[in-house]
Amino acid sequence: MRNSTKSTILDCLSNRYPGWKGFDDERFVADEITYKRSTVDLARKLLAKKELSRLIGEKNFGELNERIERVGKDNNLLYNSVPTSGDLRILYNENANKEAFYDAFLSLIHEKGKGEERLARFVEVLKGLGIKCYWSFPTYFMFIIDPENEFFVKPSVAKWFLEMTGNKYSSQVDAQMYKTLKEEAKRLQDEMNQYNPKNLIDIQSAIWVAYSESSKKLSKRYWKISPGENAWQWEECKRDGFIAIGWPELGDLSSLNEAEFKEKATAIEKELGGEYAKSSSSQVWKFRNIKAGDIIIANRGQKEVVGIGRVIEEYFFDGSEERYPHKLGVDWFDTEIRRVNKPGWVKTLIEIEYEEFEEISNAPGKLDGSASAAKEVLQKILPIDREREAAVKFLAESVEYCNEKYPDCWEVSLFNHLIRLNVGRLYSLDLKEGSVMFFCNPDSLSDELKQKFSRYIKVYDEFRSLKRDVLQIELPSEVFVDSSSLFRNSHHAFLDLAMGTATTSPYKAAYSPGIIEFVNDMLNTSLPHPGFFNYRNIFFSAKTFELLKGIHNNPTSAFY
């Protein structure tokens, strides 16, 4: 098992960096090491024991928060796209005892003793404060402060590495598992001594590269690609089913290998110089190797996603295009505009992880989430009263079922052309134009129903959080109205699976409270909002301010 682990790591490093000879490889250092060392230097300055002790003594919790946040956001190791559900969400808990939390944090990263014992004490303190502890936050700061002895636990990577070494992974923060993980990492460091690893930063980086390379062989990949600056080419891409990028000087890359491409790119960069030399033509080679089945996210700048599609035709060169000749054929199956906040989206092409894709696919649309907007969308997508009522009732039953078990685990989002119920990390139910799409647990759906509705059912295997197949069912609204009750129990059995992926919804920012308000009004029910929802966080609409102004200027019973 040990030899197999080392061999796998080395094979993956060589695959990513052909000719890799050791941890001093300039490509490896540039990609994985330099920025981590920079964060270590920053952390040792901002989070020094003396500094933290001083700030805690002064009760300057705002400065403490800012320093921890700055170190946490200094690189891409932590997931921070949605602050309230990201790896730093613990910093935004307004109800926690600040002094007790920062005392525990100080002990976690600076107290003498074994790291696993400090971690266990930190978890206990947080439990006493009513805060759930996740792997990434504490182990990141332990690792950044002491990379000689501590190790960063990114759950998916740690699980892969532990299972490869014959150990078990726990999603719950566990001191013994952390100890085992460190022992395996240090053992790997010793076994790779001939390649000159400096500390556990090198080992963590090697494991990450190996995990990343292994994942590429097993599943589809996800790419953010801009359809031109400010998405100028988007309408053409959407209409004709493609995505394209520039660098026309490189010509057709179809028959080139990587060495030939690099030779050609280097020659052109030397010839043209200037801005071209800064344009990262290597992005074109990545584009050239995107595979059929990979997912493309088309963006407009850093604030909007304009479409999501699946590659159906691999790289081809369109010689008739002067500006953007390198193309992929894409089935744009989702052209809903979504709001995002991605300051790191600077390059034309960026590969993203599945978790980020999941976050993007559930990002809020451009509607305001009000009851009137929900009514407008529902009447547009399901115009027949009887069919709309059946769909809304099915949604209400699903919400009620989830809320009774985990009030924080669900949310409903409003888009231009659908209403979506997210449960845990999974999208679970869509009310769409002329149809209702939902998931069922195949174990609880009879063979008779599977056969009867087979034309509407397909096996769905893309929920990585479940690690099992489920059934995706999309019924035309005219069929759904008379058969929804047949699927209720099996759909609820799926919701049980979905609730197991997260008891607090990671998509809280997308919640549209107006959907629940409209459902309650339509069905004369009293469905609750999710547990995380707080009316104090809701801003008044423009119409509300208009009415308030009217009451102020004309405070009469007639106006009221």
XYZ file of C-alpha atoms in Angstrom:
560
model
C 0.000 0.000 0.000
C 2.821 2.416 0.874
C 4.735 1.810 -2.357
C 1.487 2.214 -4.271
C 0.830 5.589 -2.585
C 4.282 6.932 -3.394
C 4.069 5.652 -6.959
C 0.659 7.244 -7.477
C 1.916 10.608 -6.195
C 5.021 10.461 -8.398
C 3.048 9.393 -11.484
C 0.605 12.261 -11.040
C 3.384 14.805 -10.475
C 5.107 13.618 -13.645
C 1.838 13.792 -15.533
C 1.264 17.407 -14.471
C 4.940 18.380 -14.828
C 6.655 16.216 -17.451
C 10.231 15.528 -16.399
C 9.527 16.360 -12.732
C 12.659 15.497 -10.709
C 11.967 16.931 -7.291
C 10.307 19.543 -5.125
C 12.589 22.259 -6.518
C 10.920 21.970 -9.931
C 10.310 25.584 -10.980
C 6.862 24.843 -12.409
C 5.748 23.083 -9.237
C 7.154 25.850 -7.024
C 5.463 28.577 -9.083
C 2.076 26.814 -9.130
C 1.894 25.432 -5.601
C 4.618 26.611 -3.233
C 5.436 30.305 -3.591
C 2.018 31.652 -2.641
C 1.761 29.329 0.365
C 5.139 30.445 1.679
C 3.984 34.033 1.231
C 0.886 33.327 3.322
C 3.054 31.723 6.013
C 5.129 34.914 6.223
C 1.978 37.037 6.419
C 0.408 34.829 9.097
C 3.499 34.841 11.271
C 3.387 38.631 11.190
C -0.335 39.290 11.623
C -1.162 36.292 13.838
C 1.954 36.233 16.030
C 1.264 35.058 19.572
C 2.248 38.419 21.050
C -0.009 40.309 18.657
C -3.037 38.079 19.231
C -2.585 38.231 23.011
C -2.418 42.025 22.882
C -5.552 42.361 20.774
C -7.504 39.916 22.957
C -6.405 41.836 26.055
C -7.626 45.073 24.472
C -10.854 43.320 23.378
C -10.139 44.626 19.882
C -12.182 41.887 18.228
C -12.731 43.831 15.024
C -8.984 43.970 14.344
C -8.650 40.282 15.228
C -11.378 39.391 12.750
C -9.775 41.463 10.007
C -6.371 39.851 10.525
C -7.711 36.299 10.496
C -9.853 37.092 7.458
C -6.892 38.615 5.609
C -4.756 35.518 6.181
C -7.667 33.243 5.288
C -8.241 35.055 1.997
C -4.573 35.404 1.067
C -4.721 32.334 -1.199
C -7.215 29.889 -2.700
C -6.938 27.081 -0.129
C -10.151 28.081 1.630
C -13.556 28.346 -0.033
C -14.656 31.957 0.400
C -16.999 32.744 -2.513
C -20.071 32.946 -0.266
C -18.860 34.332 3.108
C -21.803 33.136 5.190
C -21.360 29.535 4.015
C -17.638 29.506 3.198
C -14.729 28.196 5.249
C -14.444 31.491 7.151
C -18.141 31.601 8.086
C -17.221 31.102 11.717
C -15.922 34.697 11.738
C -19.332 36.084 10.850
C -21.230 34.454 13.716
C -22.618 37.473 15.557
C -24.002 35.454 18.464
C -20.755 33.810 19.601
C -18.796 34.849 22.686
C -15.957 36.713 20.939
C -13.463 36.590 23.786
C -13.909 32.853 24.338
C -13.590 32.191 20.606
C -10.369 34.188 20.171
C -8.839 32.685 23.297
C -9.527 29.248 21.802
C -8.073 30.339 18.464
C -4.908 31.608 20.146
C -4.470 28.277 21.933
C -5.191 26.335 18.734
C -2.339 27.844 16.744
C 0.210 28.801 19.427
C -0.144 26.617 22.510
C 2.565 24.019 23.034
C 1.679 20.361 22.671
C 0.396 17.995 20.035
C -1.688 19.477 17.264
C -4.399 16.849 17.489
C -4.908 17.603 21.188
C -5.144 21.355 20.534
C -7.629 20.645 17.758
C -9.772 18.526 20.083
C -9.863 21.324 22.681
C -10.806 23.878 20.030
C -13.707 21.710 18.859
C -14.945 21.383 22.452
C -14.842 25.141 23.012
C -16.796 25.776 19.830
C -19.322 23.155 20.810
C -19.827 24.989 24.096
C -20.360 28.208 22.142
C -22.974 26.538 19.960
C -20.765 26.614 16.847
C -20.216 23.612 14.596
C -16.565 23.085 13.689
C -15.554 22.021 10.183
C -12.196 20.661 9.069
C -10.888 23.471 6.890
C -10.856 26.453 9.276
C -8.773 25.175 12.214
C -6.381 23.006 10.209
C -5.683 25.781 7.693
C -4.413 28.141 10.382
C -2.501 25.390 12.211
C -0.838 24.491 8.894
C -0.024 28.074 7.897
C 1.481 28.892 11.301
C 3.451 25.634 11.633
C 3.967 23.879 8.265
C 6.767 21.791 9.749
C 4.343 19.814 11.900
C 0.702 20.528 10.990
C -1.373 19.655 7.938
C -4.260 21.314 6.106
C -7.384 19.171 5.797
C -9.307 19.887 2.618
C -12.036 17.248 3.025
C -12.167 15.809 -0.507
C -8.364 15.626 -0.754
C -7.904 14.202 2.739
C -10.518 11.531 2.087
C -8.792 10.492 -1.147
C -5.348 10.340 0.493
C -6.460 8.495 3.623
C -8.398 5.887 1.699
C -5.425 5.373 -0.614
C -3.246 4.663 2.439
C -5.768 2.203 3.877
C -7.291 4.524 6.477
C -10.814 5.740 7.128
C -11.966 9.328 6.687
C -14.499 11.095 8.918
C -16.408 14.199 7.855
C -16.623 15.112 11.539
C -13.545 16.834 12.976
C -11.780 14.037 14.819
C -8.443 14.309 16.636
C -7.442 10.695 15.973
C -8.096 11.006 12.261
C -6.050 14.217 12.168
C -3.199 12.439 13.933
C -3.364 9.582 11.409
C -3.411 12.005 8.496
C -0.297 13.799 9.783
C 1.496 10.507 10.346
C 0.746 9.384 6.797
C 1.853 12.758 5.388
C 5.126 12.658 7.340
C 5.691 9.054 6.310
C 5.276 10.118 2.691
C 7.725 12.966 3.329
C 10.307 10.460 4.568
C 9.701 8.135 1.625
C 10.161 11.003 -0.817
C 13.269 12.315 0.931
C 15.377 11.833 -2.205
C 13.258 14.520 -3.923
C 14.154 17.048 -1.192
C 10.812 18.078 0.357
C 11.311 21.111 2.647
C 8.287 20.653 4.905
C 4.614 19.661 4.827
C 3.827 22.475 2.390
C 5.646 20.441 -0.241
C 3.839 17.261 0.791
C 0.396 18.904 0.947
C 0.999 20.390 -2.501
C 2.128 17.055 -3.943
C -0.960 15.314 -2.569
C -3.192 18.070 -3.973
C -1.621 17.765 -7.433
C -2.022 13.985 -7.327
C -5.655 14.263 -6.234
C -6.343 16.818 -8.948
C -4.726 14.712 -11.671
C -6.517 11.556 -10.510
C -9.867 13.363 -10.486
C -9.362 14.467 -14.084
C -9.142 10.849 -15.169
C -12.322 9.907 -13.353
C -14.832 12.609 -14.147
C -15.809 15.603 -16.199
C -14.092 18.915 -15.624
C -15.552 22.377 -15.198
C -14.312 25.482 -17.022
C -15.141 29.164 -16.747
C -14.693 30.773 -20.176
C -15.496 34.379 -21.098
C -17.309 34.712 -24.456
C -15.285 37.821 -25.269
C -14.647 40.876 -23.122
C -17.855 41.747 -21.274
C -19.420 38.722 -23.051
C -19.650 40.591 -26.372
C -19.889 37.303 -28.314
C -22.441 35.625 -26.036
C -25.538 35.987 -28.214
C -23.713 34.414 -31.156
C -22.335 31.612 -28.950
C -25.798 30.895 -27.565
C -27.457 30.974 -30.983
C -24.893 28.823 -32.816
C -23.861 26.493 -29.978
C -20.172 27.155 -29.402
C -17.613 28.871 -27.180
C -14.498 30.490 -28.639
C -11.298 32.227 -27.581
C -8.726 34.412 -29.324
C -4.987 34.181 -30.036
C -5.587 33.706 -33.806
C -1.827 34.025 -34.490
C -1.346 30.508 -33.104
C -3.297 28.996 -35.971
C -4.858 25.531 -36.005
C -3.704 23.426 -33.038
C -5.553 20.244 -33.946
C -2.481 18.234 -34.959
C 0.090 19.702 -32.541
C 1.465 18.010 -29.435
C 2.323 20.070 -26.352
C 6.028 20.451 -27.196
C 5.190 21.680 -30.704
C 2.625 24.096 -29.309
C 5.088 25.568 -26.814
C 7.705 25.992 -29.527
C 5.205 27.779 -31.755
C 3.843 29.960 -28.948
C 7.347 30.982 -27.832
C 8.307 31.969 -31.375
C 5.179 34.096 -31.801
C 5.645 35.755 -28.400
C 9.206 36.697 -29.339
C 8.060 38.006 -32.695
C 5.099 40.047 -31.472
C 6.284 40.860 -27.946
C 4.432 43.605 -26.090
C 0.984 42.753 -24.879
C 0.956 39.411 -26.647
C 3.794 38.142 -24.458
C 1.650 38.883 -21.417
C -1.506 37.259 -22.718
C -0.921 33.762 -21.348
C -1.232 31.870 -24.600
C -1.010 28.690 -22.526
C -4.747 29.141 -21.941
C -5.254 28.153 -25.572
C -3.556 24.810 -24.963
C -5.891 24.135 -22.046
C -8.808 25.078 -24.286
C -7.474 22.788 -27.011
C -7.628 19.816 -24.597
C -11.095 20.315 -23.130
C -13.043 17.094 -23.638
C -16.549 16.244 -24.754
C -18.781 16.092 -21.684
C -16.892 18.812 -19.816
C -19.015 21.669 -18.490
C -18.565 25.289 -19.609
C -19.645 28.305 -17.540
C -19.880 31.456 -19.661
C -19.438 34.677 -17.705
C -19.864 38.414 -18.159
C -17.079 39.891 -16.047
C -16.914 39.037 -12.358
C -20.580 39.584 -11.487
C -22.667 37.514 -13.908
C -22.896 34.013 -15.344
C -24.802 34.119 -18.624
C -24.916 30.431 -19.500
C -23.957 26.856 -18.606
C -23.360 24.237 -21.270
C -21.906 20.830 -22.066
C -19.150 20.297 -24.627
C -20.520 18.208 -27.504
C -17.746 18.830 -30.038
C -14.079 18.965 -29.098
C -11.584 21.545 -30.343
C -11.773 22.799 -33.908
C -10.268 25.784 -35.708
C -12.565 28.131 -37.625
C -10.350 29.836 -40.204
C -13.160 32.218 -41.204
C -13.028 33.903 -37.784
C -10.423 36.655 -37.509
C -10.645 37.329 -33.757
C -11.838 34.144 -31.991
C -11.041 31.142 -34.244
C -10.426 28.461 -31.566
C -13.789 26.825 -30.834
C -15.664 24.105 -28.985
C -19.171 22.955 -29.815
C -21.436 23.485 -26.772
C -24.992 22.547 -25.869
C -26.076 25.559 -23.794
C -28.661 23.778 -21.681
C -29.037 26.596 -19.132
C -29.025 30.268 -20.186
C -30.377 31.672 -16.936
C -28.478 34.807 -15.893
C -27.038 34.391 -12.391
C -25.510 36.880 -9.978
C -22.063 35.932 -8.661
C -19.122 37.649 -7.014
C -15.875 36.302 -8.480
C -13.023 38.831 -8.135
C -10.600 36.098 -9.192
C -12.221 35.770 -12.629
C -9.595 37.787 -14.463
C -8.360 35.325 -17.080
C -10.387 34.236 -20.088
C -10.247 30.557 -19.088
C -10.163 29.154 -15.552
C -10.733 25.593 -14.399
C -13.001 25.420 -11.361
C -13.776 22.694 -8.849
C -17.098 20.863 -8.717
C -17.990 22.576 -5.428
C -17.687 25.994 -7.059
C -19.734 24.845 -10.049
C -22.417 23.633 -7.641
C -22.413 27.037 -5.940
C -22.665 28.829 -9.304
C -25.487 26.648 -10.596
C -27.511 27.557 -7.500
C -26.620 31.259 -7.497
C -29.556 33.692 -7.432
C -31.013 35.072 -10.653
C -31.684 38.733 -11.373
C -35.229 38.828 -9.971
C -35.944 40.523 -6.637
C -37.380 37.426 -4.904
C -40.647 39.127 -3.942
C -44.095 37.483 -3.781
C -45.225 39.457 -6.836
C -42.162 38.296 -8.821
C -42.825 34.681 -7.764
C -46.443 34.997 -8.872
C -45.391 36.438 -12.227
C -42.907 33.630 -12.899
C -45.319 30.871 -11.849
C -48.133 32.211 -14.000
C -45.739 32.425 -16.940
C -44.253 28.925 -16.646
C -47.451 27.137 -15.522
C -50.322 29.202 -16.948
C -53.104 26.643 -16.309
C -54.496 27.112 -12.792
C -55.032 23.424 -12.017
C -51.523 22.437 -13.101
C -49.915 25.363 -11.279
C -51.750 24.516 -8.069
C -50.629 20.853 -8.230
C -47.007 21.877 -8.720
C -47.093 24.457 -5.927
C -48.727 21.959 -3.564
C -45.960 19.420 -4.300
C -43.362 22.105 -3.541
C -45.129 23.023 -0.290
C -45.231 19.386 0.858
C -41.512 19.022 0.145
C -40.661 22.198 2.070
C -42.798 21.110 5.012
C -41.144 17.669 5.040
C -37.638 19.154 5.126
C -38.459 21.871 7.609
C -39.747 19.393 10.184
C -36.345 17.650 10.206
C -33.764 20.367 9.517
C -35.165 23.921 9.358
C -31.856 25.290 8.070
C -31.240 22.706 5.327
C -33.495 24.023 2.556
C -34.118 27.126 0.502
C -36.135 28.099 -2.575
C -34.727 30.280 -5.366
C -36.514 32.352 -7.987
C -35.194 32.494 -11.556
C -36.606 34.004 -14.717
C -37.914 30.673 -15.996
C -38.121 28.376 -12.985
C -38.502 28.019 -9.224
C -36.014 25.710 -7.536
C -35.941 23.902 -4.196
C -32.423 23.212 -2.910
C -32.036 20.738 -0.044
C -28.642 20.277 1.579
C -26.117 20.615 -1.233
C -28.482 19.285 -3.916
C -31.068 20.856 -6.160
C -34.115 18.711 -5.595
C -37.185 20.109 -7.346
C -37.725 22.505 -10.270
C -41.015 24.044 -11.330
C -40.289 24.733 -14.988
C -42.009 25.965 -18.106
C -44.670 23.368 -18.779
C -43.157 20.685 -16.524
C -42.091 19.671 -13.035
C -38.666 18.085 -12.519
C -37.805 16.272 -9.285
C -35.583 13.487 -7.964
C -36.578 10.201 -6.356
C -34.825 7.485 -4.418
C -34.931 4.475 -6.752
C -35.081 2.110 -3.778
C -38.510 3.434 -2.824
C -40.126 3.627 -6.264
C -41.980 0.538 -7.437
C -40.993 -1.292 -10.615
C -44.552 -0.775 -11.836
C -44.202 3.024 -11.642
C -40.724 2.922 -13.173
C -42.109 1.013 -16.122
C -45.266 3.092 -16.491
C -43.400 6.413 -16.513
C -40.152 5.179 -18.065
C -40.255 7.780 -20.845
C -39.945 10.533 -18.208
C -37.323 8.868 -15.995
C -33.551 8.736 -16.301
C -30.787 7.575 -14.000
C -28.843 10.553 -12.606
C -25.276 9.978 -11.377
C -23.891 13.524 -11.057
C -24.549 14.210 -7.368
C -21.031 13.677 -6.022
C -22.190 14.379 -2.479
C -24.381 11.251 -2.617
C -21.975 8.840 -4.308
C -24.913 6.885 -5.633
C -27.405 6.994 -8.501
C -30.854 8.501 -8.121
C -33.770 8.941 -10.529
C -34.431 12.240 -12.266
C -38.073 12.547 -13.292
C -39.488 15.327 -15.441
C -43.234 15.171 -16.006
C -45.173 17.475 -18.312
C -47.469 19.585 -16.161
C -50.563 17.970 -17.672
C -49.239 14.533 -16.629
C -47.974 15.716 -13.258
C -51.346 17.106 -12.174
C -52.905 13.625 -11.994
C -49.867 11.603 -10.880
C -47.888 13.729 -8.396
C -49.200 11.762 -5.402
C -47.681 8.570 -6.827
C -44.161 9.990 -6.442
C -44.507 11.853 -3.144
C -43.019 9.183 -0.863
C -40.129 8.364 -3.169
C -39.352 12.067 -3.583
C -39.367 12.494 0.184
C -37.007 9.518 0.446
C -34.669 11.420 -1.893
C -35.009 14.510 0.310
C -33.782 12.378 3.225
C -30.640 11.648 1.184
C -30.240 15.318 0.283
C -30.567 16.432 3.902
C -27.666 14.133 4.705
C -25.341 16.219 2.525
C -25.688 19.396 4.632
C -27.957 20.326 7.521
C -27.456 24.037 6.785
C -28.037 25.185 3.218
C -24.894 26.518 1.507
C -27.192 28.513 -0.794
C -28.686 30.835 1.795
C -27.726 33.886 -0.271
C -30.035 32.682 -3.058
C -33.155 32.390 -0.856
C -36.235 34.149 -2.258
C -38.696 34.670 0.631
C -41.429 35.854 -1.709
C -41.926 32.298 -2.985
C -43.048 31.084 0.434
C -45.222 34.151 0.906
C -46.916 33.547 -2.451
C -47.373 29.808 -1.759
C -48.982 30.558 1.606
C -51.331 33.049 -0.004
C -52.202 30.729 -2.899
C -52.799 27.589 -0.814
C -53.980 29.346 2.349
C -51.221 27.626 4.344
C -48.611 28.833 6.841
C -45.330 27.424 5.598
C -42.357 28.791 7.581
C -39.272 30.430 6.175
C -36.046 28.443 6.644
C -34.441 28.637 10.077
C -31.540 30.781 8.859
C -33.849 33.464 7.429
C -34.101 36.744 9.310
C -36.427 39.534 8.238
C -33.940 42.058 9.581
C -31.700 41.227 6.644
C -34.343 42.148 4.061
C -34.261 45.563 2.442
C -37.489 47.396 1.598
C -38.473 47.452 -2.054
C -38.815 50.638 -4.071
C -42.620 50.251 -3.924
C -42.495 50.145 -0.110
C -40.525 53.383 0.032
C -42.980 54.953 -2.408
C -45.900 54.053 -0.136
C -44.080 55.233 2.998
C -43.343 58.552 1.323
C -47.002 58.847 0.319
C -48.173 58.243 3.884
C -45.686 60.867 5.122
C -46.872 63.479 2.608
C -50.566 62.606 2.837
C -51.247 61.056 6.271
C -54.970 60.613 5.779
C -57.206 57.634 6.266
C -58.254 57.922 2.628
C -54.649 57.453 1.392
C -54.005 54.672 3.911
